[in-house]
CSV table of C-alpha atoms and ligand atoms in Angstrom, one decimal:
chain,number,residue,atom,x,y,z
A,268,MET,CA,106.1,80.9,66.9
A,269,SER,CA,106.9,84.5,66.8
A,270,LYS,CA,110.0,85.7,65.0
A,271,LEU,CA,111.7,89.0,64.6
A,272,VAL,CA,114.7,89.7,62.4
A,273,ILE,CA,116.6,92.9,62.9
A,274,LYS,CA,118.2,93.6,59.5
A,275,ASN,CA,121.5,95.3,58.6
A,276,GLY,CA,122.4,97.0,61.8
A,277,ARG,CA,125.9,97.5,63.3
A,278,VAL,CA,125.7,94.7,65.9
A,279,VAL,CA,127.8,95.6,68.9
A,280,ASP,CA,128.0,92.9,71.6
A,281,PRO,CA,131.1,93.2,73.8
A,282,SER,CA,130.3,89.8,75.5
A,283,ALA,CA,131.1,88.2,72.1
A,284,ASN,CA,133.7,90.7,71.0
A,285,LEU,CA,131.4,91.5,68.1
A,286,ASP,CA,131.2,94.8,66.2
A,287,GLN,CA,130.0,94.2,62.6
A,288,ILE,CA,127.1,94.7,60.2
A,289,ALA,CA,124.8,91.8,60.7
A,290,ASP,CA,121.2,90.6,61.2
A,291,VAL,CA,119.8,89.4,64.6
A,292,ALA,CA,117.0,86.9,64.7
A,293,ILE,CA,114.8,86.5,67.8
A,294,GLU,CA,112.5,83.5,68.0
A,295,ASP,CA,110.0,82.7,70.8
A,296,GLY,CA,111.6,85.3,73.0
A,297,LEU,CA,115.2,84.1,72.6
A,298,ILE,CA,118.2,85.1,70.5
A,299,ARG,CA,118.2,82.5,67.7
A,300,GLN,CA,120.9,83.7,65.3
A,301,VAL,CA,123.3,86.5,64.7
A,302,GLY,CA,124.9,86.7,61.2
A,303,ALA,CA,124.7,87.9,57.6
A,304,ASN,CA,121.6,87.6,55.5
A,305,ILE,CA,119.4,85.7,57.9
A,306,ASP,CA,116.3,84.4,56.1
A,307,ALA,CA,113.3,86.5,57.3
A,308,THR,CA,110.6,84.6,55.5
A,309,GLY,CA,107.4,84.8,57.6
A,310,ALA,CA,109.1,87.0,60.2
A,311,GLU,CA,108.5,90.5,61.3
A,312,THR,CA,111.5,92.6,60.3
A,313,PHE,CA,113.1,95.8,61.7
A,314,ASP,CA,115.4,97.7,59.4
A,315,ALA,CA,118.3,98.8,61.5
A,316,SER,CA,120.5,100.2,58.6
A,317,GLY,CA,122.7,103.0,60.0
A,318,LEU,CA,121.8,102.1,63.6
A,319,CYS,CA,123.6,100.2,66.4
A,320,VAL,CA,122.1,97.0,67.6
A,321,ALA,CA,123.1,96.0,71.1
A,322,PRO,CA,122.1,93.6,73.8
A,323,GLY,CA,119.2,95.1,75.9
A,324,PHE,CA,120.5,97.7,78.3
A,325,ILE,CA,120.3,97.0,82.1
A,326,ASP,CA,119.9,99.5,84.8
A,327,ILE,CA,120.7,98.0,88.2
A,328,HIS,CA,119.6,101.1,90.2
A,329,VAL,CA,116.0,102.2,89.8
A,330,HIS,CA,113.3,103.3,92.3
A,331,LEU,CA,109.9,102.2,91.1
A,332,ARG,CA,108.0,103.5,94.3
A,333,GLU,CA,105.5,100.6,94.2
A,334,PRO,CA,104.2,99.5,96.6
A,335,GLY,CA,103.4,102.5,98.7
A,336,PHE,CA,104.2,105.6,96.7
A,337,GLU,CA,102.2,105.0,93.5
A,338,HIS,CA,101.6,108.8,93.0
A,339,SER,CA,105.4,109.1,92.3
A,340,GLU,CA,105.9,106.1,90.1
A,341,THR,CA,104.4,102.6,89.5
A,342,ILE,CA,106.1,99.5,88.2
A,343,GLU,CA,104.2,100.1,84.9
A,344,SER,CA,105.1,103.8,84.5
A,345,GLY,CA,108.7,103.3,85.6
A,346,SER,CA,109.0,100.4,83.2
A,347,ARG,CA,107.7,102.6,80.3
A,348,ALA,CA,110.3,105.3,81.2
A,349,ALA,CA,112.9,102.5,81.1
A,350,ALA,CA,111.8,101.3,77.7
A,351,THR,CA,111.9,104.9,76.4
A,352,GLY,CA,115.5,105.1,77.6
A,353,GLY,CA,116.5,101.9,75.9
A,354,PHE,CA,116.5,99.7,79.0
A,355,THR,CA,115.1,96.2,78.7
A,356,SER,CA,115.9,95.2,82.3
A,357,ILE,CA,115.9,97.2,85.5
A,358,CYS,CA,116.6,96.4,89.2
A,359,CYS,CA,114.4,98.1,91.7
A,360,MET,CA,115.5,99.3,95.1
A,361,PRO,CA,113.7,98.1,98.2
A,362,ASN,CA,112.8,101.5,99.8
A,363,THR,CA,109.1,101.1,99.1
A,364,GLU,CA,106.3,101.0,101.7
A,365,PRO,CA,106.4,98.4,102.9
A,366,VAL,CA,110.1,98.0,102.5
A,367,ASN,CA,111.0,94.9,100.3
A,368,ASP,CA,112.5,93.0,103.2
A,369,SER,CA,110.5,89.8,102.9
A,370,ALA,CA,109.6,87.2,100.3
A,371,THR,CA,106.0,88.4,100.5
A,372,VAL,CA,106.9,91.9,99.2
A,373,THR,CA,109.4,90.5,96.7
A,374,SER,CA,106.7,88.2,95.3
A,375,TYR,CA,104.2,91.1,95.1
A,376,ILE,CA,106.7,93.1,93.0
A,377,VAL,CA,107.5,90.2,90.8
A,378,GLU,CA,103.8,89.5,90.2
A,379,ARG,CA,103.0,93.2,89.5
A,380,ALA,CA,105.9,93.4,87.1
A,381,ARG,CA,104.8,90.2,85.3
A,382,ARG,CA,101.4,91.8,84.7
A,383,HIS,CA,102.2,95.4,84.1
A,384,ALA,CA,105.8,96.1,83.3
A,385,VAL,CA,107.0,96.3,79.7
A,386,VAL,CA,110.6,95.5,80.6
A,387,ASN,CA,112.1,92.9,82.9
A,388,VAL,CA,112.1,93.9,86.6
A,389,TYR,CA,114.4,92.4,89.1
A,390,PRO,CA,113.9,93.4,92.7
A,391,ILE,CA,116.7,94.1,95.2
A,392,GLY,CA,116.0,93.1,98.7
A,393,ALA,CA,116.7,95.1,101.9
A,394,ILE,CA,119.7,94.3,104.0
A,395,THR,CA,117.9,94.9,107.2
A,396,LYS,CA,114.3,94.7,108.3
A,397,GLY,CA,112.5,97.9,107.4
A,398,SER,CA,116.0,99.1,106.3
A,399,ALA,CA,116.3,100.2,109.9
A,400,GLY,CA,119.9,99.1,110.0
A,401,GLU,CA,119.7,96.5,112.8
A,402,GLU,CA,118.2,93.1,112.2
A,403,LEU,CA,119.0,91.3,109.0
A,404,ALA,CA,116.2,90.6,106.5
A,405,SER,CA,115.7,87.0,105.3
A,406,PHE,CA,117.9,86.9,102.3
A,407,ALA,CA,117.4,83.2,101.3
A,408,SER,CA,113.6,83.4,101.1
A,409,MET,CA,113.8,86.7,99.2
A,410,LYS,CA,116.3,85.2,96.8
A,411,GLN,CA,113.9,82.3,96.2
A,412,ALA,CA,111.2,84.9,95.5
A,413,GLY,CA,113.4,86.7,92.9
A,414,ILE,CA,115.8,89.3,94.4
A,415,VAL,CA,119.2,89.6,92.7
A,416,ALA,CA,121.0,91.6,95.3
A,417,ILE,CA,120.6,93.2,98.8
A,418,SER,CA,120.8,96.9,99.6
A,419,ASP,CA,119.4,99.4,102.1
A,420,ASP,CA,119.9,102.1,99.4
A,421,GLY,CA,119.0,105.5,100.7
A,422,ARG,CA,119.4,104.3,104.3
A,423,PRO,CA,123.0,103.2,104.6
A,424,VAL,CA,123.8,100.6,107.2
A,425,MET,CA,125.8,102.5,109.8
A,426,ASN,CA,126.7,99.5,112.0
A,427,ALA,CA,129.8,97.7,110.6
A,428,ARG,CA,129.0,94.5,112.5
A,429,VAL,CA,125.6,94.3,110.8
A,430,VAL,CA,127.3,94.8,107.4
A,431,ARG,CA,129.8,92.1,108.2
A,432,HIS,CA,127.1,89.6,109.0
A,433,ALA,CA,125.0,90.6,105.9
A,434,MET,CA,128.1,90.1,103.8
A,435,GLU,CA,128.7,86.6,105.2
A,436,PHE,CA,125.1,85.6,104.4
A,437,ALA,CA,125.2,87.3,101.0
A,438,ARG,CA,128.4,85.5,100.2
A,439,ALA,CA,126.8,82.1,101.1
A,440,LEU,CA,124.0,83.0,98.7
A,441,ASP,CA,126.4,84.3,96.0
A,442,MET,CA,124.6,87.7,95.9
A,443,PRO,CA,126.2,91.1,95.9
A,444,LEU,CA,125.7,93.6,98.7
A,445,ILE,CA,125.1,97.1,97.3
A,446,GLU,CA,125.8,100.0,99.5
A,447,HIS,CA,124.6,103.6,99.3
A,448,CYS,CA,127.8,105.0,100.8
A,449,GLU,CA,127.1,107.8,103.2
A,450,ASP,CA,128.2,108.2,106.8
A,451,LEU,CA,125.0,109.7,108.2
A,452,HIS,CA,126.8,111.4,111.0
A,453,LEU,CA,129.0,113.3,108.6
A,454,SER,CA,126.3,114.2,106.1
A,455,ALA,CA,123.6,115.1,108.7
A,456,GLY,CA,121.7,118.2,107.7
A,457,GLY,CA,123.5,118.6,104.4
A,458,ASN,CA,121.7,119.6,101.2
A,459,MET,CA,124.5,119.8,98.7
A,460,HIS,CA,128.3,119.1,98.3
A,461,GLU,CA,130.3,120.9,101.0
A,462,GLY,CA,132.6,123.3,99.3
A,463,LEU,CA,132.9,126.9,97.9
A,464,VAL,CA,129.5,126.7,96.2
A,465,SER,CA,127.6,125.5,99.3
A,466,THR,CA,129.2,128.3,101.3
A,467,ARG,CA,128.3,130.9,98.6
A,468,LEU,CA,124.7,129.6,98.5
A,469,GLY,CA,124.5,129.5,102.3
A,470,LEU,CA,123.5,125.8,102.2
A,471,ARG,CA,124.7,123.2,104.6
A,472,GLY,CA,127.2,120.9,102.9
A,473,ILE,CA,127.8,117.1,102.7
A,474,PRO,CA,131.5,116.4,102.8
A,475,ARG,CA,133.1,114.1,100.3
A,476,SER,CA,134.4,112.1,103.3
A,477,SER,CA,130.9,111.0,104.2
A,478,GLU,CA,131.1,108.8,101.1
A,479,ASP,CA,134.8,107.9,101.3
A,480,VAL,CA,134.6,106.7,104.9
A,481,MET,CA,131.9,104.1,104.1
A,482,VAL,CA,133.4,102.9,100.8
A,483,ALA,CA,136.7,102.3,102.7
A,484,ARG,CA,134.9,100.6,105.6
A,485,ASP,CA,132.9,98.3,103.4
A,486,ILE,CA,135.9,97.3,101.3
A,487,LEU,CA,137.8,96.2,104.4
A,488,LEU,CA,134.7,94.2,105.3
A,489,ALA,CA,134.5,92.7,101.8
A,490,GLU,CA,138.1,91.6,102.2
A,491,LEU,CA,137.3,90.1,105.6
A,492,THR,CA,134.2,88.2,104.4
A,493,GLY,CA,135.1,87.5,100.8
A,494,ALA,CA,131.7,88.9,99.8
A,495,ARG,CA,130.7,90.5,96.5
A,496,TYR,CA,130.4,94.2,97.2
A,497,HIS,CA,129.1,96.9,94.9
A,498,VAL,CA,129.4,100.7,95.4
A,499,ALA,CA,126.2,102.5,94.3
A,500,HIS,CA,126.4,105.9,92.6
A,501,ILE,CA,130.1,106.6,93.2
A,502,SER,CA,130.7,110.3,93.1
A,503,SER,CA,133.9,111.2,95.0
A,504,ARG,CA,137.3,111.1,93.4
A,505,ILE,CA,138.8,109.6,96.6
A,506,ALA,CA,136.2,106.9,96.6
A,507,VAL,CA,137.1,106.0,93.0
A,508,GLU,CA,140.8,105.7,94.2
A,509,ILE,CA,139.7,103.4,97.1
A,510,VAL,CA,137.7,101.2,94.6
A,511,ALA,CA,140.8,101.0,92.4
A,512,PHE,CA,142.8,99.9,95.5
A,513,ALA,CA,140.3,97.1,96.2
A,514,LYS,CA,140.4,95.9,92.6
A,515,ALA,CA,144.2,95.9,92.7
A,516,ARG,CA,143.9,93.6,95.7
A,517,GLY,CA,141.8,91.2,93.7
A,518,LEU,CA,138.6,91.7,95.8
A,519,ALA,CA,135.1,91.1,94.4
A,520,VAL,CA,134.4,94.8,94.4
A,521,THR,CA,132.5,96.7,91.7
A,522,SER,CA,131.0,100.1,91.3
A,523,GLU,CA,128.5,102.1,89.3
A,524,ALA,CA,128.2,105.8,88.4
A,525,THR,CA,125.1,107.8,87.5
A,526,PRO,CA,125.1,110.1,84.4
A,527,HIS,CA,124.4,113.2,86.6
A,528,HIS,CA,127.6,112.5,88.6
A,529,PHE,CA,129.8,112.4,85.5
A,530,VAL,CA,128.1,115.3,83.7
A,531,LEU,CA,127.1,117.9,86.4
A,532,ALA,CA,129.1,119.6,89.1
A,533,ASP,CA,128.2,121.5,92.2
A,534,ALA,CA,129.0,124.7,90.3
A,535,ASP,CA,126.2,123.8,87.9
A,536,VAL,CA,123.6,123.8,90.6
A,537,LEU,CA,121.1,126.5,89.6
A,538,PRO,CA,120.6,128.3,92.9
A,539,TYR,CA,117.9,126.5,94.9
A,540,ASP,CA,116.6,124.5,92.0
A,541,SER,CA,115.6,121.2,93.6
A,542,ASN,CA,116.2,119.3,90.4
A,543,TYR,CA,119.9,119.5,91.3
A,544,LYS,CA,119.4,118.0,94.8
A,545,MET,CA,120.4,114.4,95.1
A,546,LYS,CA,122.5,112.0,97.1
A,547,PRO,CA,125.4,111.8,96.8
A,548,PRO,CA,125.4,115.5,95.9
A,549,LEU,CA,126.9,116.8,92.7
A,550,ARG,CA,130.6,117.2,93.4
A,551,GLU,CA,133.4,119.3,92.0
A,552,ARG,CA,135.1,119.2,88.6
A,553,PRO,CA,138.0,117.0,89.7
A,554,ASP,CA,135.4,114.5,90.9
A,555,ILE,CA,133.7,114.5,87.5
A,556,GLU,CA,137.0,113.9,85.9
A,557,ALA,CA,137.8,111.0,88.2
A,558,VAL,CA,134.4,109.4,87.7
A,559,THR,CA,134.8,109.8,83.9
A,560,ARG,CA,138.3,108.3,84.0
A,561,GLY,CA,137.0,105.4,86.2
A,562,LEU,CA,134.4,104.6,83.6
A,563,ILE,CA,137.0,104.7,80.9
A,564,ASN,CA,139.7,102.5,82.7
A,565,GLY,CA,137.3,100.0,84.3
A,566,THR,CA,137.5,101.1,87.9
A,567,ILE,CA,133.8,101.9,87.5
A,568,ASP,CA,132.0,98.9,85.9
A,569,ALA,CA,128.6,100.2,85.0
A,570,ILE,CA,126.3,103.2,84.4
A,571,ALA,CA,123.2,103.2,86.5
A,572,THR,CA,120.6,105.9,86.8
A,573,ASP,CA,119.4,106.0,90.4
A,574,HIS,CA,116.1,107.0,88.7
A,575,ALA,CA,114.3,108.5,91.7
A,576,PRO,CA,110.9,109.9,90.9
A,577,HIS,CA,109.3,112.6,93.1
A,578,PRO,CA,106.1,114.3,92.1
A,579,GLY,CA,106.1,118.1,91.6
A,580,ASP,CA,104.3,119.1,94.8
A,581,GLU,CA,107.0,117.3,96.9
A,582,LYS,CA,110.0,118.3,94.8
A,583,MET,CA,108.9,121.9,94.3
A,584,GLN,CA,109.5,123.0,97.9
A,585,GLU,CA,112.3,125.0,99.3
A,586,PHE,CA,115.7,123.5,98.6
A,587,GLU,CA,116.3,122.5,102.2
A,588,ARG,CA,112.9,120.7,102.4
A,589,CYS,CA,112.5,118.9,99.1
A,590,PRO,CA,113.5,115.2,98.8
A,591,PHE,CA,116.8,114.1,97.2
A,592,GLY,CA,116.9,112.5,93.8
A,593,ILE,CA,116.1,112.9,90.1
A,594,ILE,CA,114.6,110.8,87.3
A,595,GLY,CA,117.2,109.5,84.8
A,596,LEU,CA,116.2,106.6,82.7
A,597,GLU,CA,115.5,108.5,79.5
A,598,THR,CA,118.6,110.6,79.4
A,599,ALA,CA,121.2,108.1,80.5
A,600,LEU,CA,122.4,106.9,77.1
A,601,GLY,CA,122.5,110.5,75.7
A,602,LEU,CA,124.6,111.7,78.6
A,603,ALA,CA,127.0,108.7,78.3
A,604,LEU,CA,127.5,109.4,74.6
A,605,GLU,CA,128.0,113.1,75.3
A,606,GLN,CA,130.6,112.6,78.1
A,607,LEU,CA,132.4,109.4,76.9
A,608,TYR,CA,131.9,108.7,73.2
A,609,HIS,CA,131.7,112.0,71.4
A,610,PRO,CA,134.8,113.5,73.0
A,611,GLY,CA,136.6,110.3,71.8
A,612,HIS,CA,137.4,108.7,75.2
A,613,VAL,CA,135.8,105.4,74.3
A,614,GLY,CA,134.2,103.6,71.4
A,615,VAL,CA,130.6,102.5,71.0
A,616,SER,CA,131.5,99.0,72.2
A,617,HIS,CA,132.7,100.3,75.6
A,618,ILE,CA,129.5,102.3,76.0
A,619,VAL,CA,127.5,99.2,75.3
A,620,LYS,CA,129.6,97.2,77.8
A,621,LEU,CA,128.8,99.7,80.6
A,622,PHE,CA,125.1,99.3,80.0
A,623,THR,CA,125.0,95.5,79.3
A,624,GLN,CA,127.7,92.9,80.0
A,625,ASN,CA,129.0,94.6,83.2
A,626,PRO,CA,125.8,95.3,85.0
A,627,ALA,CA,124.6,91.8,84.0
A,628,ARG,CA,127.7,90.3,85.7
A,629,ILE,CA,127.3,92.4,88.8
A,630,VAL,CA,123.8,91.1,89.6
A,631,SER,CA,124.2,87.7,87.8
A,632,LEU,CA,121.6,88.1,85.1
A,633,ASP,CA,121.6,86.0,81.9
A,634,HIS,CA,120.8,89.2,80.0
A,635,GLY,CA,123.3,91.7,78.5
A,636,THR,CA,124.4,89.4,75.6
A,637,LEU,CA,123.3,88.4,72.1
A,638,ARG,CA,124.6,84.9,72.6
A,639,VAL,CA,122.3,82.3,71.0
A,640,GLY,CA,119.7,81.1,73.6
A,641,ALA,CA,120.0,84.3,75.7
A,642,PRO,CA,116.8,86.4,76.3
A,643,GLY,CA,115.7,88.2,73.1
A,644,ASP,CA,116.3,91.7,74.5
A,645,VAL,CA,117.8,94.2,72.2
A,646,THR,CA,118.5,98.0,72.4
A,647,ILE,CA,118.7,99.8,69.0
A,648,PHE,CA,120.3,103.2,69.2
A,649,ASN,CA,121.8,105.9,67.0
A,650,PRO,CA,124.9,107.4,68.5
A,651,ASP,CA,124.5,110.6,66.4
A,652,HIS,CA,120.9,111.7,65.9
A,653,GLU,CA,120.0,115.0,67.5
A,654,TRP,CA,117.1,115.4,69.8
A,655,THR,CA,115.9,117.5,72.7
A,656,TYR,CA,114.6,116.1,76.0
A,657,ASP,CA,111.1,117.1,76.9
A,658,VAL,CA,110.4,115.9,80.4
A,659,GLY,CA,106.7,116.8,79.9
A,660,LYS,CA,106.4,113.8,77.5
A,661,SER,CA,108.0,111.4,79.9
A,662,PRO,CA,106.0,108.2,80.7
A,663,SER,CA,107.3,108.6,84.3
A,664,LYS,CA,104.8,109.9,86.7
A,665,SER,CA,107.3,112.4,87.9
A,666,ARG,CA,109.1,115.3,86.2
A,667,ASN,CA,112.1,115.9,88.4
A,668,SER,CA,114.9,116.1,85.9
A,669,PRO,CA,117.6,118.8,85.5
A,670,PHE,CA,117.9,117.8,81.8
A,671,HIS,CA,114.6,119.2,80.6
A,672,GLY,CA,115.3,121.1,77.3
A,673,ARG,CA,118.8,119.7,77.0
A,674,LYS,CA,120.0,119.0,73.4
A,675,PHE,CA,121.4,115.5,72.9
A,676,LYS,CA,123.5,113.9,70.2
A,677,GLY,CA,122.6,110.2,70.1
A,678,GLY,CA,120.0,108.2,71.9
A,679,PRO,CA,117.7,105.1,71.8
A,680,VAL,CA,115.7,104.3,68.7
A,681,ALA,CA,113.9,101.1,69.7
A,682,THR,CA,113.7,98.8,72.7
A,683,ILE,CA,112.9,95.1,72.3
A,684,VAL,CA,112.1,92.8,75.1
A,685,ALA,CA,111.8,89.0,74.4
A,686,GLY,CA,111.4,89.7,70.7
A,687,GLN,CA,108.6,92.3,71.2
A,688,VAL,CA,109.2,96.0,70.2
A,689,VAL,CA,108.0,97.7,73.5
A,690,TRP,CA,109.1,101.2,72.5
A,691,ARG,CA,110.1,102.9,69.3
A,692,LEU,CA,111.3,106.5,68.7
A,693,GLY,CA,108.3,108.6,67.9
A,694,ASP,CA,106.0,106.6,70.2
A,695,SER,CA,106.1,109.2,73.0
B,4,ZN,ZN1,121.3,105.8,97.0
């Protein structure tokens, strides 16, 4: 019998409309009690005075690179980066080698995670075999093996008929289809957002419409099929409007935004610095404002990082040659507080909701709540303490972050998974 009592924190759990000073008791891996003056006799205690105590944070968009690209990240190193960022559960995208398009690969990931990960890892299965966009993968057997959603993230499904059929199967299995929205014909050859900045830098652009077209197409197909549909890393102001349209029609459509898309613009791209190269690309100020508004008004349901590790030798090539993507697990909460909480747009509870209750709902996890009997996952954070991000100390195997050296106000203090403290400020 292991017992942990977190004492005197500001307990913020949007799933229970709770925001008050209280204790949280976790026993044998599950939430046992939330209330005042819980008896801690014989228990390990954690003094959370002056800190926020929330359900464990969930990131539904992470690339762990294992199997196949273990020099970039492993399930273990990625899970440690997640814990350092305050995340207790992460969903990993299927673009590994081999692609997670079968129960065999799913089972391998689940087993590796069980042995080596310090946080919960939930795989996302591919939509099509090899993510080649043609033949559907076997969703039912992958679901039995542990996937929580399907996506060909990074290799968007261009054939609308394939997406339609995938949605029909996903609906029957009550799983969401997650799309990386990019019309590859429109984005072909592009390295950053198409606009004044790309023209000035002489780089080929990716138009906003390459995202908008696919969001619109998929939403029409979601209406046709009745499927649960989730837009990954939304970045275009027009795409945000299209998602709002879908929600107003009552469709089962959700979306996520990454911190870099609501903090950085194309104008912030340091010329030819590959740590500013990602997909979708950093867009313009009005897009940042639209994404921020979407996070405030509920059009965008969740914050997800799209943590995409690439080792230095691959990322440090010419801008046109280097791969897309940045790491993001450790800076997500700090950036959310900076953009949404400190300017007074939302309260702490709304921030917590974007990291817990909403992502849990999107992929149907029983995490994201401090309800009695739920998994004993807790994120303890301080919305105000000042710190500076040093990517050199990251547990990730990669260093591709544009936020190295950035000063933050607020961030994680401790990460607790099934009643075990897996990371504590000062550990790394
Ligand atoms: Zn993507």
